[in-house]
């Protein structure tokens, strides 16, 4: 053996000894790594730290691990709807849906007095309030189901009901209010004796709500004839739902104590309080017009408004804890209301587009049979299946005690984006009938509402690029948060353990990603047989790839990753579609693996896999460190990109499942409201579909006779009578055809109005006033 070989062996042995023996590496190596990490890591502000501490880590942690335990997901049993919750859905919710016509609500600018009275009497505003305080005490799943059904009928009704049951006074009081506050306010909120709103957003603080310029100053003042210690408030708020009719304002503001009446600290932080709207200095009542969707929304202004410290939610003990309270509530709430609304819209689109694709004919053929229409129909059916699965899974997790902050952000952003995709596709199917507003038009209101869902509760752009991966990388990663905490506390031993475990994690994921890619995930063990097992194995491979790509991005970019929003956005896409793919398999599994739903499972999983792979390729193509990107690409994609979006054949199968009133269509849309046949919109279309299905066989016989030249097509007006005389069909079949054709012709008509009516509703007729103050 040469001297050089001996030297190399000794050098390798020395390196291995340093790495393998903790005491040695902590003396010789770890301090330098820790110092480098300290320089690379971004500084974390209080608002970011509080957001990271809010909520829990659930299935998102499994996806970040690269080794998701599918048995844990498939064995998770969500709490089913109780008989009382089911009765509420089948009773008061159905009745409320029957009371509201979105076209009329839009023309009137509000729900009818009868609808408002019904909402109050049936405690719709108290769904999340426990029965002991007079509320309904419903589960998250029931809350979501109510919003889903209502939104399929009326966006205005759904928003009106969901806001008091989402982020607002009731939720905050339940978790943080004093006992006195709970006893006083919760029964009044449950019966809508108090109509709440929550004023968070202002002109200067939208998605960055913590930067609010609304402020309060601790001081003495007079309240209800008594001299008390309180706060003088100055605020400008906008986009506040229910503000025009509120009787109880939940207010977020930054509290200051310049005279140190409460202690040594001057800036006390974000604080939340409950404010009566009748106090001097408060101005409410004006309305915004959110794209014509007629839910009540408007600004609130306050100047020199004095309230006692008892107005703070939770009392003095909760001074300055408002941001923490808000983040904790959003950790669950974002995953319930808007995803429910989006899913309701998607299921409505599936119902409408499937019926319209069967009823509407061109070139002597139902339009749903054309490949050009099959494409949007497949998007509608596939995405609706994915969204429905995710809605139920996430609500079930919340009912199980989770507050999955990252998953809730995924649900809010990606289901409202899914709503945009599905509604746009359905509008393409309906074409002219979709853009002609009136009582017959079922989709226009959903179409108009899409940007609202995308914008509120954290705009989707911000949620995708900053929140999902930005928080997920720290919250859900097995080691990153521990490393950051160790660096901050200068705990060398803790950092050493986490860092070298992290290093081993990366090496393991690199080897597994390479092996899974070469073998096509053939040796991944999921414990599940059949198509579901195959898709879980492929999701495992991409979970491993995602974990490795995430570590590669964090290692090479360090604190800069926070500002590289395009890269973090693509990583968010990958994580989101891993979750949506998981939810798709879970839905198929929980529904009993019905054979008829296999096309929906395949479409949803193929879509998810393709989206994850495309996102990861985008990360690697744009990672600034090209050497690291090359190594990662070799490990993750040694054979190149392998997934494809759903094929034309699969899409055609999904599209056909929505046509002809098949069982799959009914099962896919089981959560929405279906009106009676005399309803001018969906009810009329469903009635026409029923008649078309009944007459389908007779009509096919008639068309076959024409093609075989047994009958002349013209004159078309006498074709049915001539077919009866020729013995092609009997009188009973002829009657079915006539009824179907009459219903078909009625269903495809659009609304028309007197010009004077249109002029009265023309844009620009509302008096406006600038909100600048």
XYZ file of C-alpha atoms in Angstrom:
773
model
C 0.000 0.000 0.000
C 1.398 3.396 -0.998
C 1.973 6.255 1.408
C -0.681 8.306 -0.479
C -3.293 5.589 0.005
C -2.509 5.426 3.717
C -2.825 9.190 4.005
C -6.186 9.137 2.184
C -7.504 6.352 4.396
C -6.422 8.196 7.527
C -7.999 11.431 6.262
C -11.296 9.691 5.511
C -11.172 7.966 8.900
C -10.566 11.312 10.599
C -13.542 12.910 8.817
C -15.766 9.965 9.703
C -14.612 10.127 13.306
C -15.463 13.822 13.471
C -18.909 13.178 12.012
C -19.644 10.017 13.982
C -18.477 11.059 17.433
C -20.708 13.860 18.795
C -18.180 15.083 21.366
C -15.492 15.490 18.708
C -17.643 17.197 16.052
C -19.197 19.554 18.616
C -15.730 20.815 19.419
C -14.209 20.892 15.936
C -17.058 21.346 13.446
C -20.486 22.207 14.817
C -19.641 25.726 16.136
C -18.608 26.842 12.628
C -21.751 25.375 11.060
C -23.914 27.015 13.697
C -22.289 30.415 13.087
C -22.834 30.079 9.346
C -26.485 29.138 9.928
C -26.948 32.133 12.200
C -25.759 34.448 9.434
C -27.879 32.718 6.765
C -31.175 32.454 8.628
C -33.647 35.327 8.250
C -34.569 37.375 11.280
C -38.046 36.478 12.479
C -40.381 39.180 13.729
C -42.959 38.741 16.468
C -45.852 38.491 14.008
C -44.101 35.697 12.082
C -43.202 33.875 15.275
C -46.787 34.053 16.530
C -48.121 32.798 13.196
C -45.716 29.850 13.347
C -46.795 28.963 16.865
C -50.511 29.009 15.996
C -52.264 25.766 15.186
C -51.007 22.211 14.821
C -49.123 20.055 12.325
C -51.129 17.148 10.890
C -50.917 15.360 7.536
C -48.715 18.159 6.198
C -45.976 16.910 8.510
C -46.228 13.447 6.958
C -45.859 14.919 3.474
C -42.778 16.891 4.547
C -41.229 13.720 5.955
C -40.908 12.076 2.547
C -42.342 8.899 4.080
C -46.072 9.496 4.549
C -47.718 6.795 6.646
C -50.727 6.053 4.494
C -52.184 3.646 7.009
C -52.516 6.564 9.444
C -54.497 8.557 6.875
C -56.718 5.730 5.668
C -57.521 4.620 9.221
C -58.413 8.163 10.283
C -62.129 8.174 11.052
C -63.828 11.517 10.825
C -66.781 12.203 13.044
C -69.951 11.769 10.949
C -72.794 14.240 10.933
C -75.076 13.728 13.923
C -78.815 13.061 13.428
C -79.493 16.593 14.675
C -77.027 18.086 12.170
C -78.458 15.987 9.342
C -81.976 17.100 10.298
C -80.856 20.739 10.190
C -79.433 20.272 6.690
C -82.559 18.494 5.486
C -84.897 20.923 7.248
C -84.033 24.585 7.919
C -81.175 24.716 5.381
C -83.386 23.274 2.630
C -86.142 25.666 3.610
C -83.848 28.683 3.586
C -82.548 27.680 0.146
C -86.133 27.554 -1.069
C -86.801 31.037 0.292
C -83.977 32.805 -1.542
C -83.689 33.466 -5.256
C -80.288 34.938 -6.014
C -81.582 36.956 -8.954
C -84.177 38.646 -6.756
C -81.677 39.110 -3.926
C -79.354 40.831 -6.369
C -82.095 43.121 -7.634
C -83.165 43.987 -4.085
C -79.622 44.376 -2.820
C -80.198 42.181 0.234
C -81.892 39.046 1.500
C -85.625 39.422 2.057
C -86.958 40.324 5.518
C -88.502 36.820 5.636
C -85.111 35.214 4.988
C -83.429 37.359 7.635
C -86.129 36.459 10.144
C -85.787 32.754 9.305
C -81.995 32.891 9.727
C -82.359 34.470 13.158
C -85.178 32.232 14.389
C -83.306 29.060 13.393
C -80.027 30.211 14.958
C -77.968 30.034 11.776
C -75.583 32.569 13.348
C -75.029 30.239 16.304
C -73.822 27.075 14.571
C -70.440 27.124 16.334
C -71.806 28.331 19.689
C -72.289 25.492 22.206
C -75.800 24.521 23.234
C -75.126 25.648 26.809
C -75.023 29.220 25.495
C -78.104 28.786 23.302
C -76.279 27.898 20.093
C -76.504 24.828 17.883
C -73.100 23.427 18.872
C -72.412 21.978 15.420
C -69.254 20.267 14.254
C -66.854 21.765 11.709
C -68.150 19.241 9.178
C -71.745 20.372 9.726
C -70.725 24.038 9.519
C -68.974 23.296 6.225
C -71.945 21.294 4.910
C -74.365 24.137 5.636
C -72.176 26.624 3.749
C -71.760 24.164 0.867
C -75.506 23.713 0.423
C -76.361 27.390 0.854
C -73.671 28.513 -1.590
C -75.137 26.266 -4.287
C -78.296 28.347 -4.072
C -77.236 31.828 -2.954
C -73.759 33.256 -2.429
C -75.286 36.141 -0.487
C -77.052 33.782 1.942
C -73.946 31.608 2.319
C -71.675 34.563 3.117
C -74.233 36.059 5.503
C -74.392 32.806 7.465
C -70.752 31.782 7.308
C -69.122 35.005 8.508
C -70.550 34.967 12.089
C -69.488 31.298 12.287
C -65.973 31.944 11.052
C -63.445 34.510 12.222
C -65.480 36.793 14.447
C -66.674 37.641 17.937
C -68.311 34.260 18.696
C -65.222 32.168 17.891
C -62.942 34.566 19.754
C -65.217 34.702 22.796
C -65.417 30.915 22.958
C -61.659 30.551 23.175
C -60.533 33.739 24.904
C -63.503 35.589 26.430
C -64.014 35.997 30.148
C -66.855 34.013 31.661
C -68.826 37.215 32.083
C -68.343 38.076 28.397
C -69.382 34.587 27.312
C -72.539 34.622 29.426
C -73.525 38.045 28.169
C -72.688 37.881 24.451
C -72.872 34.259 23.296
C -76.633 33.720 23.901
C -77.354 37.026 22.154
C -75.111 36.089 19.222
C -76.701 32.636 18.928
C -80.179 34.102 18.446
C -78.897 37.027 16.318
C -80.135 39.490 18.908
C -76.628 40.796 18.316
C -75.449 40.833 14.691
C -71.661 40.682 14.730
C -68.993 41.847 12.358
C -65.232 41.736 12.675
C -63.203 44.768 11.623
C -59.676 43.707 10.746
C -58.838 45.038 7.270
C -58.067 48.706 6.739
C -56.828 50.861 3.867
C -53.231 50.454 4.992
C -53.459 46.859 6.236
C -54.893 44.242 3.920
C -53.061 40.932 3.741
C -50.482 42.415 6.123
C -53.118 42.890 8.787
C -50.561 43.189 11.582
C -49.415 46.533 10.146
C -52.731 48.165 11.055
C -52.768 51.885 11.700
C -55.900 51.551 13.823
C -54.803 52.460 17.315
C -55.972 52.803 20.854
C -54.457 54.795 23.719
C -54.939 53.797 27.340
C -56.460 56.702 29.263
C -59.150 57.716 31.712
C -62.538 58.737 30.404
C -66.258 58.768 30.980
C -68.323 55.743 29.969
C -72.015 55.429 30.767
C -71.676 58.273 33.282
C -68.719 56.786 35.148
C -65.038 57.727 35.155
C -63.165 54.549 34.162
C -59.819 53.435 32.835
C -60.246 52.671 29.169
C -59.027 53.293 25.623
C -59.527 56.070 23.115
C -59.717 54.503 19.650
C -59.015 55.803 16.146
C -59.708 53.451 13.236
C -60.603 53.142 9.563
C -61.820 49.731 8.429
C -63.179 48.488 5.109
C -64.502 45.353 3.420
C -66.292 44.416 6.658
C -69.097 41.901 6.095
C -72.324 42.684 7.991
C -70.959 46.109 8.977
C -73.997 48.005 7.611
C -76.351 46.172 10.004
C -74.026 45.241 12.855
C -74.926 45.670 16.493
C -71.557 44.428 17.793
C -68.195 45.337 16.264
C -65.206 43.096 16.828
C -62.241 45.440 16.404
C -58.518 44.801 15.896
C -56.143 47.664 16.747
C -52.709 48.343 18.176
C -52.855 49.501 21.788
C -50.450 52.027 23.303
C -49.913 53.056 26.927
C -47.859 56.276 26.797
C -48.664 57.206 30.390
C -47.796 53.699 31.653
C -51.170 53.250 33.296
C -50.927 49.469 32.830
C -47.181 48.954 33.213
C -43.759 49.848 31.868
C -44.388 48.890 28.255
C -45.656 51.557 25.856
C -46.479 49.562 22.684
C -48.749 46.819 24.005
C -49.405 45.179 20.639
C -52.422 44.070 18.625
C -55.520 43.924 20.816
C -59.100 42.826 20.129
C -62.221 44.401 21.617
C -66.009 44.321 21.298
C -67.495 47.746 20.566
C -71.166 48.816 20.416
C -71.743 50.711 17.149
C -73.879 53.457 18.729
C -70.981 55.089 20.614
C -70.034 58.682 19.795
C -67.382 58.855 17.073
C -68.405 55.671 15.204
C -69.700 55.928 11.649
C -71.280 52.900 9.978
C -74.075 52.161 7.520
C -72.549 52.770 4.104
C -72.000 49.808 1.789
C -69.368 48.543 -0.599
C -70.541 46.801 -3.767
C -68.502 43.571 -4.080
C -69.007 42.959 -7.813
C -72.750 43.097 -7.386
C -72.890 40.103 -5.039
C -75.485 41.425 -2.587
C -74.168 40.429 0.821
C -73.896 43.305 3.284
C -70.362 44.670 3.330
C -69.071 48.126 4.128
C -66.660 50.445 5.945
C -66.469 51.390 9.607
C -64.858 54.567 10.903
C -64.061 55.589 14.441
C -62.660 58.852 15.811
C -61.970 59.415 19.506
C -64.152 56.459 20.493
C -63.811 55.761 24.204
C -64.492 52.299 25.688
C -63.495 50.723 29.004
C -60.759 48.116 29.226
C -63.496 45.558 29.919
C -64.324 45.771 26.198
C -61.127 43.833 25.416
C -61.917 40.217 24.551
C -60.585 38.276 27.514
C -60.200 41.418 29.622
C -56.906 42.989 30.690
C -55.185 39.611 30.667
C -55.511 39.539 26.866
C -54.056 42.985 26.172
C -51.600 42.690 23.282
C -52.495 39.077 22.477
C -54.786 39.858 19.555
C -52.495 38.649 16.778
C -51.955 35.328 18.528
C -55.729 34.969 18.995
C -56.415 35.735 15.345
C -53.775 33.353 14.026
C -55.008 30.525 16.251
C -58.555 30.944 14.967
C -57.513 31.255 11.326
C -55.490 28.052 11.709
C -58.777 26.139 11.599
C -61.330 28.614 10.239
C -59.664 29.136 6.857
C -60.162 25.440 6.169
C -63.946 25.479 6.698
C -65.993 28.385 5.333
C -64.479 29.399 1.999
C -63.600 25.814 1.031
C -67.232 24.919 1.733
C -68.434 27.771 -0.450
C -66.015 26.790 -3.243
C -67.091 23.150 -3.114
C -70.755 24.114 -3.250
C -70.069 26.165 -6.380
C -68.116 23.274 -7.944
C -70.864 20.737 -7.256
C -73.450 23.145 -8.665
C -71.369 23.496 -11.831
C -71.098 19.713 -12.158
C -74.865 19.400 -11.833
C -75.615 22.207 -14.301
C -72.968 21.395 -16.905
C -73.850 17.701 -16.908
C -77.537 18.440 -17.406
C -76.931 21.154 -19.991
C -74.502 18.919 -21.893
C -77.291 16.360 -22.233
C -80.237 18.665 -22.873
C -78.602 21.131 -25.255
C -78.190 19.782 -28.780
C -76.261 21.030 -31.785
C -75.733 19.237 -35.092
C -78.399 16.759 -33.964
C -76.249 15.619 -31.037
C -76.124 16.510 -27.302
C -73.209 18.932 -26.941
C -71.708 16.835 -24.146
C -70.807 14.214 -26.761
C -68.412 16.578 -28.535
C -64.749 16.243 -27.562
C -64.481 20.010 -27.279
C -67.115 19.952 -24.530
C -65.721 16.786 -22.938
C -62.585 18.706 -22.017
C -64.246 21.290 -19.727
C -66.691 18.649 -18.437
C -63.746 16.509 -17.325
C -62.199 19.462 -15.472
C -65.520 20.080 -13.759
C -66.040 16.466 -12.718
C -62.443 15.740 -11.737
C -61.848 18.935 -9.769
C -65.215 18.661 -8.013
C -64.268 15.164 -6.816
C -60.897 16.410 -5.536
C -62.412 19.440 -3.798
C -65.207 17.417 -2.188
C -62.698 14.964 -0.750
C -60.469 17.721 0.606
C -63.419 19.560 2.194
C -64.582 16.544 4.160
C -61.083 15.417 5.173
C -60.044 18.836 6.477
C -63.277 19.433 8.394
C -62.870 15.973 9.905
C -59.379 16.858 11.082
C -60.662 20.020 12.765
C -63.379 18.000 14.501
C -60.659 15.620 15.714
C -58.998 18.522 17.539
C -56.479 19.612 14.928
C -55.887 23.245 13.966
C -53.896 22.558 10.807
C -52.692 26.046 9.904
C -50.772 25.110 6.755
C -53.488 22.768 5.472
C -56.141 25.418 6.154
C -54.141 27.878 4.049
C -53.897 25.264 1.293
C -57.633 24.689 1.451
C -58.484 28.362 1.262
C -56.144 29.134 -1.640
C -56.389 26.010 -3.766
C -60.107 25.313 -3.390
C -61.025 28.874 -4.304
C -58.657 28.532 -7.284
C -60.398 25.245 -8.040
C -63.689 27.124 -7.925
C -62.327 29.526 -10.534
C -61.295 26.619 -12.791
C -64.611 24.783 -12.467
C -66.881 27.812 -12.822
C -64.988 29.039 -15.876
C -65.269 25.591 -17.458
C -69.013 25.452 -16.746
C -69.456 28.912 -18.259
C -67.687 27.630 -21.387
C -70.167 24.756 -21.586
C -73.194 27.015 -21.227
C -71.717 29.722 -23.465
C -74.394 32.323 -24.300
C -76.805 30.950 -21.722
C -74.134 31.479 -19.074
C -73.619 35.159 -19.785
C -77.287 36.147 -20.076
C -78.314 37.109 -16.551
C -81.752 36.540 -15.153
C -83.764 34.034 -13.095
C -82.883 31.224 -15.533
C -79.139 31.745 -15.193
C -77.728 29.493 -12.475
C -73.998 30.167 -12.900
C -73.665 33.938 -13.231
C -73.746 34.530 -9.468
C -71.070 31.915 -8.802
C -68.958 33.363 -11.620
C -69.209 36.861 -10.167
C -68.308 35.619 -6.692
C -65.095 33.851 -7.722
C -62.749 36.848 -7.228
C -64.254 37.501 -3.798
C -63.341 34.041 -2.513
C -59.871 34.356 -4.004
C -59.276 37.711 -2.328
C -60.646 37.489 1.224
C -59.064 35.840 4.298
C -55.606 36.323 2.822
C -55.295 36.918 -0.935
C -54.312 33.762 -2.783
C -51.141 35.298 -4.197
C -49.847 36.020 -0.706
C -51.115 32.730 0.721
C -49.351 30.734 -2.017
C -46.059 32.608 -2.154
C -45.493 33.507 1.492
C -47.633 31.491 3.869
C -47.974 27.875 2.737
C -44.340 26.971 2.179
C -42.912 29.809 4.259
C -44.699 28.522 7.347
C -44.769 24.891 6.256
C -41.003 24.642 5.839
C -40.527 25.646 9.462
C -43.640 24.180 11.094
C -43.814 20.838 9.303
C -40.188 19.971 8.576
C -38.794 17.377 11.021
C -35.712 19.438 11.909
C -35.740 23.050 10.660
C -37.664 24.604 13.531
C -35.495 22.821 16.102
C -32.374 24.101 14.325
C -33.694 27.663 14.320
C -34.595 27.498 18.005
C -31.158 26.077 18.852
C -29.401 28.846 16.922
C -31.530 31.506 18.631
C -30.791 30.105 22.090
C -27.132 29.315 21.284
C -27.728 25.708 22.318
C -24.808 23.917 20.627
C -25.777 20.399 21.674
C -29.381 20.769 20.530
C -28.244 22.255 17.229
C -25.713 19.498 16.693
C -28.311 16.766 17.169
C -30.822 18.434 14.861
C -28.352 19.421 12.144
C -26.711 16.023 11.732
C -30.070 14.271 11.903
C -31.179 16.688 9.182
C -28.095 15.819 7.137
C -28.908 12.131 7.412
C -32.506 12.893 6.458
C -31.352 14.614 3.265
C -29.009 11.776 2.291
C -31.734 9.207 2.936
C -34.253 11.144 0.859
C -31.752 11.572 -1.978
C -31.133 7.830 -2.141
C -34.824 7.000 -1.869
C -35.843 9.603 -4.457
C -33.275 8.211 -6.904
C -34.385 4.610 -6.290
C -38.101 5.400 -6.556
C -37.527 7.307 -9.805
C -35.545 4.477 -11.408
C -38.049 1.793 -10.393
C -41.234 3.771 -10.970
C -42.125 3.442 -7.259
C -42.462 -0.312 -7.791
C -40.941 -1.185 -4.431
C -42.823 1.338 -2.304
C -44.930 -0.481 0.268
C -48.205 1.259 1.085
C -50.224 -1.683 2.403
C -52.982 -0.892 -0.112
C -53.812 -2.977 -3.166
C -55.316 -1.919 -6.476
C -55.326 1.493 -8.177
C -55.437 3.354 -4.867
C -52.246 1.586 -3.741
C -50.512 2.425 -7.014
C -51.312 6.088 -6.648
C -50.204 6.143 -3.009
C -46.846 4.670 -4.058
C -46.421 7.383 -6.692
C -47.411 10.072 -4.182
C -44.792 8.646 -1.807
C -42.136 9.050 -4.475
C -43.076 12.688 -5.028
C -43.326 13.321 -1.287
C -39.702 12.165 -1.020
C -38.779 14.356 -3.992
C -40.566 17.330 -2.434
C -38.744 16.870 0.885
C -35.385 16.741 -0.907
C -36.129 19.718 -3.178
C -37.288 21.728 -0.150
C -34.056 21.018 1.685
C -32.058 21.866 -1.429
C -33.810 25.213 -1.799
C -33.406 26.071 1.876
C -29.744 24.985 1.930
C -28.729 26.993 -1.130
C -30.879 30.079 -0.649
C -30.995 30.321 3.147
C -32.762 33.466 4.265
C -33.110 34.630 0.650
C -35.785 31.975 0.064
C -38.224 34.211 1.928
C -37.846 36.759 -0.887
C -37.727 34.256 -3.748
C -41.489 34.050 -3.906
C -41.664 32.319 -7.281
C -39.641 29.410 -5.945
C -41.499 29.259 -2.632
C -44.781 29.488 -4.586
C -43.849 26.434 -6.665
C -42.922 24.529 -3.520
C -46.323 25.534 -2.127
C -47.927 24.138 -5.293
C -46.144 20.832 -4.753
C -47.192 20.574 -1.096
C -50.774 21.601 -1.869
C -51.228 19.030 -4.628
C -49.651 16.318 -2.479
C -52.381 17.079 0.057
C -55.138 17.229 -2.559
C -53.932 13.939 -4.028
C -54.009 12.397 -0.548
C -57.559 13.686 -0.025
C -58.639 12.214 -3.367
C -57.485 8.724 -2.395
C -58.998 9.129 1.066
C -62.389 10.027 -0.432
C -62.326 6.977 -2.695
C -61.346 4.787 0.258
C -63.956 6.177 2.668
C -66.718 5.917 0.059
C -66.117 2.175 -0.121
C -63.978 2.152 -3.297
C -66.943 2.156 -5.708
C -66.031 0.913 -9.169
C -68.002 3.728 -10.782
C -65.778 6.324 -9.058
C -62.515 4.881 -10.404
C -62.357 7.412 -13.276
C -62.655 10.270 -10.768
C -59.933 8.743 -8.578
C -57.663 8.342 -11.583
C -58.327 11.839 -12.906
C -57.746 13.483 -9.524
C -54.551 11.551 -8.811
C -53.131 12.005 -12.327
C -53.835 15.720 -12.045
C -52.206 15.925 -8.600
C -49.117 13.942 -9.625
C -48.606 16.053 -12.727
C -49.003 19.308 -10.778
C -46.479 18.194 -8.132
C -43.913 17.107 -10.708
C -44.358 20.279 -12.762
C -43.892 22.413 -9.640
C -40.707 20.574 -8.635
C -39.286 20.841 -12.156
C -40.006 24.579 -12.012
C -38.065 24.836 -8.746
C -35.037 23.015 -10.157
C -35.076 24.974 -13.417
C -34.990 28.278 -11.513
C -32.776 27.492 -8.511
C -29.887 30.014 -8.675
C -27.227 27.481 -7.628
C -27.051 25.530 -10.883
C -24.622 22.925 -9.536
C -26.960 22.082 -6.655
C -29.918 22.123 -9.047
C -28.113 19.614 -11.287
C -27.440 17.262 -8.390
C -31.036 17.494 -7.214
C -32.340 16.862 -10.715
C -30.125 13.785 -11.013
C -31.510 12.425 -7.745
C -35.170 13.306 -8.334
C -35.567 12.990 -12.103
C -32.769 10.707 -13.377
C -35.011 9.582 -16.227
C -36.643 12.977 -16.780
C -40.264 13.952 -16.243
C -42.493 10.889 -16.152
C -45.997 12.006 -15.186
C -48.626 13.208 -17.599
C -51.896 15.071 -17.082
C -55.126 13.053 -17.357
C -55.350 11.509 -20.815
C -58.034 12.291 -23.384
C -59.538 8.835 -22.881
C -59.715 9.225 -19.109
C -61.139 12.738 -19.433
C -63.808 11.444 -21.812
C -64.826 8.805 -19.264
C -65.121 11.410 -16.500
C -67.091 13.740 -18.779
C -69.546 11.024 -19.789
C -70.156 10.229 -16.113
C -71.729 13.689 -15.759
C -74.166 13.156 -18.635
C -77.536 11.410 -18.870
C -78.320 11.795 -15.159
C -76.040 8.929 -14.237
C -75.552 7.814 -10.646
C -72.017 9.220 -10.594
C -73.348 12.719 -11.290
C -75.899 12.458 -8.504
C -73.358 11.123 -6.029
C -70.827 13.816 -6.949
C -73.367 16.585 -6.305
C -75.141 15.156 -3.271
C -74.216 18.075 -0.984
C -76.063 20.823 -2.878
C -79.606 22.134 -2.998
C -81.708 20.894 -5.917
C -84.875 22.986 -6.323
C -88.293 21.812 -7.447
C -89.100 21.550 -11.174
C -90.971 24.880 -11.145
C -87.741 26.718 -10.277
C -86.763 28.828 -13.315
C -83.077 27.858 -13.185
C -81.706 24.517 -12.050
C -85.167 23.089 -11.357
C -86.270 23.690 -14.945
C -83.011 22.223 -16.297
C -83.291 19.102 -14.114
C -86.882 18.567 -15.233
C -85.818 18.807 -18.877
C -83.004 16.336 -18.220
C -85.435 13.854 -16.658
C -87.675 14.013 -19.715
C -84.718 13.755 -22.095
C -83.468 10.613 -20.360
C -86.944 9.032 -20.434
C -87.252 9.782 -24.162
C -83.662 8.852 -25.081
C -84.388 5.324 -26.351
C -87.390 6.439 -28.434
C -85.462 9.377 -29.857
C -82.579 7.092 -30.786
C -84.986 4.838 -32.687
C -86.278 7.870 -34.524
C -82.795 9.078 -35.482
C -81.741 5.589 -36.577
C -84.755 5.410 -38.903
C -83.775 8.740 -40.445
C -80.171 7.628 -40.950
C -81.413 4.379 -42.511
C -83.592 6.487 -44.851
C -86.759 4.817 -43.575
C -87.973 8.334 -42.826
C -87.259 11.695 -44.390
C -86.006 14.301 -41.936
C -88.029 17.097 -43.489
C -90.489 18.444 -42.735
C -89.141 18.154 -39.207
C -92.370 19.388 -37.655
C -94.204 16.198 -38.707
C -91.333 13.756 -38.132
C -92.756 12.235 -34.923
C -96.218 11.744 -36.432
C -94.750 10.145 -39.558
C -92.606 7.857 -37.388
C -95.740 6.629 -35.570
C -97.516 5.961 -38.876
C -94.460 4.095 -40.186
C -94.356 1.905 -37.086
C -90.902 3.154 -36.058
C -92.235 4.198 -32.631
C -95.559 3.868 -30.877
C -97.767 6.651 -29.545
C -96.377 6.271 -26.023
C -92.832 6.861 -27.295
C -94.041 9.757 -29.394
C -95.526 11.391 -26.324
C -92.217 11.057 -24.479
C -90.369 12.646 -27.386
C -92.810 15.559 -27.608
C -92.593 16.221 -23.872
C -88.802 16.004 -23.950
C -88.490 18.352 -26.912
C -90.832 20.874 -25.327
C -88.902 20.758 -22.034
C -85.585 20.899 -23.894
C -86.644 23.979 -25.844
C -87.856 25.662 -22.655
C -84.657 24.853 -20.732
C -82.295 26.414 -23.270
C -84.094 29.751 -23.417
C -82.540 32.821 -21.788
C -84.142 35.728 -19.967
C -85.177 38.901 -21.747
C -86.266 42.212 -20.252
C -87.998 45.439 -21.049
C -85.288 48.026 -21.840
C -86.503 50.219 -19.018
C -85.867 47.418 -16.509
C -82.330 46.991 -17.785
C -81.673 50.737 -17.586
C -82.785 50.802 -13.948
C -80.174 48.199 -13.068
C -77.369 49.547 -15.277
C -73.894 49.903 -13.727
C -72.993 53.337 -12.502
C -76.460 54.254 -11.249
C -75.444 53.979 -7.598
C -74.375 57.125 -5.826
C -70.758 56.753 -4.735
C -68.614 58.362 -2.109
C -64.879 58.045 -1.808
C -63.750 55.963 1.142
C -60.726 58.183 1.568
C -60.814 59.808 4.969
